[in-house]
XYZ file of C-alpha atoms in Angstrom:
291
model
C 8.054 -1.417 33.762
C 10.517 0.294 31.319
C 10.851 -3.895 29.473
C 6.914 -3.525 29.456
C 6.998 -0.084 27.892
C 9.535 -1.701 25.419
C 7.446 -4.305 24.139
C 4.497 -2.358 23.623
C 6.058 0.046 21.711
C 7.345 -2.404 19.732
C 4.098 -4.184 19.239
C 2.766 -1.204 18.434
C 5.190 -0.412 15.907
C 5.045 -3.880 13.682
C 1.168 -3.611 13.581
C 1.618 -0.332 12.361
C 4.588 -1.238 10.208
C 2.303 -4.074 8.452
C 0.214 -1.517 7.878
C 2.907 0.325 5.692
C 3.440 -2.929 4.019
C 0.271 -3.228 2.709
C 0.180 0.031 1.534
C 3.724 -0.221 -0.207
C 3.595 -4.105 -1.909
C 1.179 -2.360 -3.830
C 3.285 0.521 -5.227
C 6.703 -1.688 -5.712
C 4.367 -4.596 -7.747
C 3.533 -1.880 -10.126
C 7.131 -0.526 -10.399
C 8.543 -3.883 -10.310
C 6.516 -5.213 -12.860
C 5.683 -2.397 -15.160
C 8.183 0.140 -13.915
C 5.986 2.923 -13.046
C 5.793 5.107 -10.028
C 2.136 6.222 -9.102
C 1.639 8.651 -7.276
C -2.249 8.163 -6.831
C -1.657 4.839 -5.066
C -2.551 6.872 -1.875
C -5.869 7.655 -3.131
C -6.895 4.287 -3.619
C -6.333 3.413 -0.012
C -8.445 6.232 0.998
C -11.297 5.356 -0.927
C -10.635 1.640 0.557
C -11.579 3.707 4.093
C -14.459 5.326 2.519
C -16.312 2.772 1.003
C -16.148 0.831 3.751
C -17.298 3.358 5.724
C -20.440 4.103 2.996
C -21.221 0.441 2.640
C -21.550 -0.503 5.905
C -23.894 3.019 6.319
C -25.853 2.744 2.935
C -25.956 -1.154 2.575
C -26.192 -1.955 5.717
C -23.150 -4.148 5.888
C -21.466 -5.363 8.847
C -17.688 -4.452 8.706
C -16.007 -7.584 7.697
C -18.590 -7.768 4.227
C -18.154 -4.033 3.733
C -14.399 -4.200 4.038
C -14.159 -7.354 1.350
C -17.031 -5.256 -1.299
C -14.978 -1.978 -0.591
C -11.682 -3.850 -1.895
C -13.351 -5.624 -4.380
C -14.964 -2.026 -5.932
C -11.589 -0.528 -5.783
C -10.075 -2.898 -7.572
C -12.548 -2.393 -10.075
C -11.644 1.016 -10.400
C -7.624 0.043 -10.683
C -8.634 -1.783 -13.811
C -10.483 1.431 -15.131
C -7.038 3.663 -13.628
C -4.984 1.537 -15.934
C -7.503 1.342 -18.951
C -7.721 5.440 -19.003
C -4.286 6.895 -17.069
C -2.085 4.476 -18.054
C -2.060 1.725 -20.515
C -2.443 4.459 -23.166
C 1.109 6.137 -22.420
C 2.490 2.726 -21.781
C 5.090 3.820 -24.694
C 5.622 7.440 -23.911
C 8.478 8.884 -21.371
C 8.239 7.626 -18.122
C 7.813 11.566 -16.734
C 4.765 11.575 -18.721
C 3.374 8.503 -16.860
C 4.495 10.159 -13.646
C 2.395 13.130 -14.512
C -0.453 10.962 -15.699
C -0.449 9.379 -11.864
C 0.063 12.955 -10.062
C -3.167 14.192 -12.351
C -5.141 10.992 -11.578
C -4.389 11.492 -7.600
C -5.496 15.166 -7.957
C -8.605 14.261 -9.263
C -9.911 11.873 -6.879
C -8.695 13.787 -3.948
C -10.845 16.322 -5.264
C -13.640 14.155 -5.935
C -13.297 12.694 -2.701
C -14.022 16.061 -1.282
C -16.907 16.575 -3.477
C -18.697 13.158 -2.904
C -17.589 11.912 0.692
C -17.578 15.983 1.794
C -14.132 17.459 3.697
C -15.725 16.318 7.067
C -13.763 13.572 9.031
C -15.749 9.836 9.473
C -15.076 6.958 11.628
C -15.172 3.351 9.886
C -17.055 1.575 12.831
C -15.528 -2.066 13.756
C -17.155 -4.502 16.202
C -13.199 -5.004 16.818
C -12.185 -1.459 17.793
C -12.813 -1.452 21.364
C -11.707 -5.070 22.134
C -8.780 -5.921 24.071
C -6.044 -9.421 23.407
C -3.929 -9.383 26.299
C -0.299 -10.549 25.608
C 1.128 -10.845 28.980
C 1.760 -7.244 29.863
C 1.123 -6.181 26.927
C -2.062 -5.173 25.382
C -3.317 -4.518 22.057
C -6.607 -4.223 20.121
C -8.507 -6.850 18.328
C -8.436 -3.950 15.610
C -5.100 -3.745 15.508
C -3.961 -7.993 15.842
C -6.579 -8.094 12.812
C -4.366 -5.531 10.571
C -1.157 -7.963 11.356
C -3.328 -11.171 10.799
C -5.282 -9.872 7.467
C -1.617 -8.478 6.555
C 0.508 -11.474 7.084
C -1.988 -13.699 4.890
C -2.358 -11.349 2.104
C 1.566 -11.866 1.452
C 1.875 -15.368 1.772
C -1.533 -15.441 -0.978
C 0.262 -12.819 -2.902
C 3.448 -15.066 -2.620
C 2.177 -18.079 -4.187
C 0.314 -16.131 -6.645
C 3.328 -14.710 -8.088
C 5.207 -18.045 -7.778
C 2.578 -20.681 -8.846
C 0.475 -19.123 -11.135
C 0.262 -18.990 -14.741
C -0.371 -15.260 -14.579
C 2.295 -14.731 -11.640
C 4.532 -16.296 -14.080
C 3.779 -13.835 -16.664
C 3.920 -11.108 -14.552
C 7.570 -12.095 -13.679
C 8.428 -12.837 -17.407
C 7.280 -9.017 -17.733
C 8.778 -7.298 -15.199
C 12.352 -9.168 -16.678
C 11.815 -7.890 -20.303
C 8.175 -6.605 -21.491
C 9.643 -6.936 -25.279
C 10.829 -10.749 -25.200
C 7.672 -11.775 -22.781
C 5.592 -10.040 -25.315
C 7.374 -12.087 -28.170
C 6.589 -15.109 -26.059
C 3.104 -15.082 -26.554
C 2.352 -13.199 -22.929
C -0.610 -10.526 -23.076
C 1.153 -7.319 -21.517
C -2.162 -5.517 -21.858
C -3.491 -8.508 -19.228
C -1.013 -8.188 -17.352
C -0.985 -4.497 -16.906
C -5.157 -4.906 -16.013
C -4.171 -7.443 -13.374
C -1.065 -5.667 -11.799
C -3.150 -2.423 -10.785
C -6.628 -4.404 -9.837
C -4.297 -6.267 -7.124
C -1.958 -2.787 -6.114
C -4.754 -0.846 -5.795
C -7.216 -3.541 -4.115
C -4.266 -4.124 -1.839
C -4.021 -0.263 -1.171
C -8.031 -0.344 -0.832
C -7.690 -3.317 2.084
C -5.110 -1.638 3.719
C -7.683 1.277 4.027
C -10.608 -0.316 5.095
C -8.645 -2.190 7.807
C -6.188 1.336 8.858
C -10.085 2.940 8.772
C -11.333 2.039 12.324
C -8.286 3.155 14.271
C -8.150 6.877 13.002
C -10.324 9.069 11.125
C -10.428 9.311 7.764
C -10.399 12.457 5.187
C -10.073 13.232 1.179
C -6.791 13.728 1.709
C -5.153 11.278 3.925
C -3.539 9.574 0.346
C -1.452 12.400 0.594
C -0.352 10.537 4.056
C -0.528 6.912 2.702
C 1.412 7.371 -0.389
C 4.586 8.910 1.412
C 4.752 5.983 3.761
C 4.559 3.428 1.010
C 7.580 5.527 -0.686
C 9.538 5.321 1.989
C 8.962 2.308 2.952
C 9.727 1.355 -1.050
C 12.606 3.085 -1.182
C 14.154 1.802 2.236
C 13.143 -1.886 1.129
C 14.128 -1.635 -2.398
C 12.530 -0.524 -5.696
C 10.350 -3.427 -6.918
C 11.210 -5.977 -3.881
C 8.318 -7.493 -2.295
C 10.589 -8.877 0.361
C 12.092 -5.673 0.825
C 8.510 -3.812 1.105
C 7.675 -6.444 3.828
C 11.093 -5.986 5.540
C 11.260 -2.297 5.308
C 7.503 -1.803 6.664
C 7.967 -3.273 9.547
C 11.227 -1.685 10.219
C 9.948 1.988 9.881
C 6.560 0.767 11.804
C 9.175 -0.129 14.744
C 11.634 2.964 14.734
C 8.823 5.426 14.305
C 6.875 3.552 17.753
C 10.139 3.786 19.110
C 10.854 7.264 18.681
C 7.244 8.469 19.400
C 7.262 6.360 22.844
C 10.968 7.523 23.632
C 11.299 11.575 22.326
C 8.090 12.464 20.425
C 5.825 11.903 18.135
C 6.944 14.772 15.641
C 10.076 13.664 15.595
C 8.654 10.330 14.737
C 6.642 11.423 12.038
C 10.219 13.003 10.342
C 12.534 10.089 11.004
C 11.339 7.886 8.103
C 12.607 10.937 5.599
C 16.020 10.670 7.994
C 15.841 6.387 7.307
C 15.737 7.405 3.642
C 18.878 9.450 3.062
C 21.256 7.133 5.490
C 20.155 4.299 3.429
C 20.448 6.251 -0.040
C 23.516 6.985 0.973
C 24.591 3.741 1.646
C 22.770 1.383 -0.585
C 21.521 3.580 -2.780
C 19.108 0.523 -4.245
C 18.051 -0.255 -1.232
C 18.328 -2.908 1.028
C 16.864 -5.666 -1.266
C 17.017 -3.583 -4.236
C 19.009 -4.706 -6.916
C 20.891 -2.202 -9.248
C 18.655 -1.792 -12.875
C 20.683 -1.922 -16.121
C 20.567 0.548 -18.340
């Protein structure tokens, strides 16, 4: 009974870490490839919940086509985030840009609140309710969907990055903006392309987090200090470490909610960050920045 408990917990904890993942490949492709932090990433994953939630009610859309037109609008609006908030202070200090981000996640919290109302909704999912046994273990079709969408969405983004002319540029950036730029690459492209995919993949993580809790205005707040962590524990601009580091926090917070409680699990991913500040300050796939 105790190896069963064990399991689960720990099946629990990678769906939920994949979840983090999602949420946090998004904020380390912006930083590693145009060194900014944003702070409204959170936002975009909560309007991922919400217009998937709206689409399916308004349009009529089943949950699968609603989830795929709520990423696709909110990438749309990542393009219009980077025209407006930051493109245009692309040159100034990077506190300024900070500021920029912190302003632009005030704003649509607030709008949130204004359009969707402060009321909590359910995203309704034909796959919610149903069961996948796994021996002794059980877990929801909702929830093996998360790791299934998640796990794809990597390997795409993988080969994206690695095979493709814009990938390529993209990398060429994140090395040296001023030489790729001499090269002949479009920065301002890139920059467009960078936040449609961050914030679409923030937006998917939403719509697919959306039918396993209730969403509010203001659960960015909650999404964009799990991707942090999980950035920070990972690595500042790793993909590999954003993977590695999302599942890891998934597990030790399942862990510690199943073994001592669940506000103690909610705290130790602050506690993850300072031992591994402390001892890889860059973190675990991080690599140290010149100056």
């Amino acid at each position: 009974m105790e190896l069963v408990l064990l399991t689960q917990q720990i099946m629990n904890g990678l769906v939920n870490g994949m979840t983090y993942v999602l949420i946090a490949t998004g904020l380390t492709l912006v930083f590693g490839v145009l060194h900014i932090i944003n702070f409204a990433h959170g936002e975009f994953y909560m309007l991922g919940a919400f217009f998937t939630f709206f689409a399916a009610k308004l349009l009529g859309l089943d949950y699968i086509s609603a989830g795929i037109v709520a990423t696709l609008g909110v990438a749309v609006l990542g393009i219009l985030a980077n025209r407006f908030f930051f493109w245009p202070l692309r040159k100034e200090h990077e506190f300024t840009v900070l500021l920029s981000s912190l302003g632009l996640a005030l704003l649509l919290t607030n709008g949130g609140e204004l359009i969707f109302g402060a009321d909590p909704k359910y995203v309704a999912s034909p796959f919610a309710d149903g069961i996948v046994p796994l021996g002794p273990v059980i877990v929801t079709q909702q929830r093996m969907l998360i790791f299934a969408v998640g796990a794809l969405v990597l390997v795409l983004l993988y080969l994206f990055i690695q095979k493709t002319r814009m990938g390529k540029m993209m990398r060429a950036t994140a090395q040296n903006p001023e030489g790729a730029a001499l090269t002949g690459v479009d920065i301002r492209r890139v920059y467009t392309v960078t936040f449609m995919v961050a914030c679409g993949l923030a937006a998917l993580a939403g719509a697919l987090v959306g039918p396993t809790a209730m969403i509010f205005p203001t659960v960015g707040t909650w999404a964009v200090l799990k991707g942090f962590i999980v950035v920070v524990l990972g690595g500042l601009g790793s993909i590999p470490g954003a993977l590695i580091g999302g599942l890891i926090l998934g597990v030790v917070e399942a862990l510690a909610g199943g073994y001592i409680s669940m506000g103690f699990a909610q705290a130790i991913g602050f506690s993850i960050i300072i031992v591994v500040l402390l001892w890889r300050p860059n973190g675990l796939f991080g690599a140290a920045r010149r100056a």
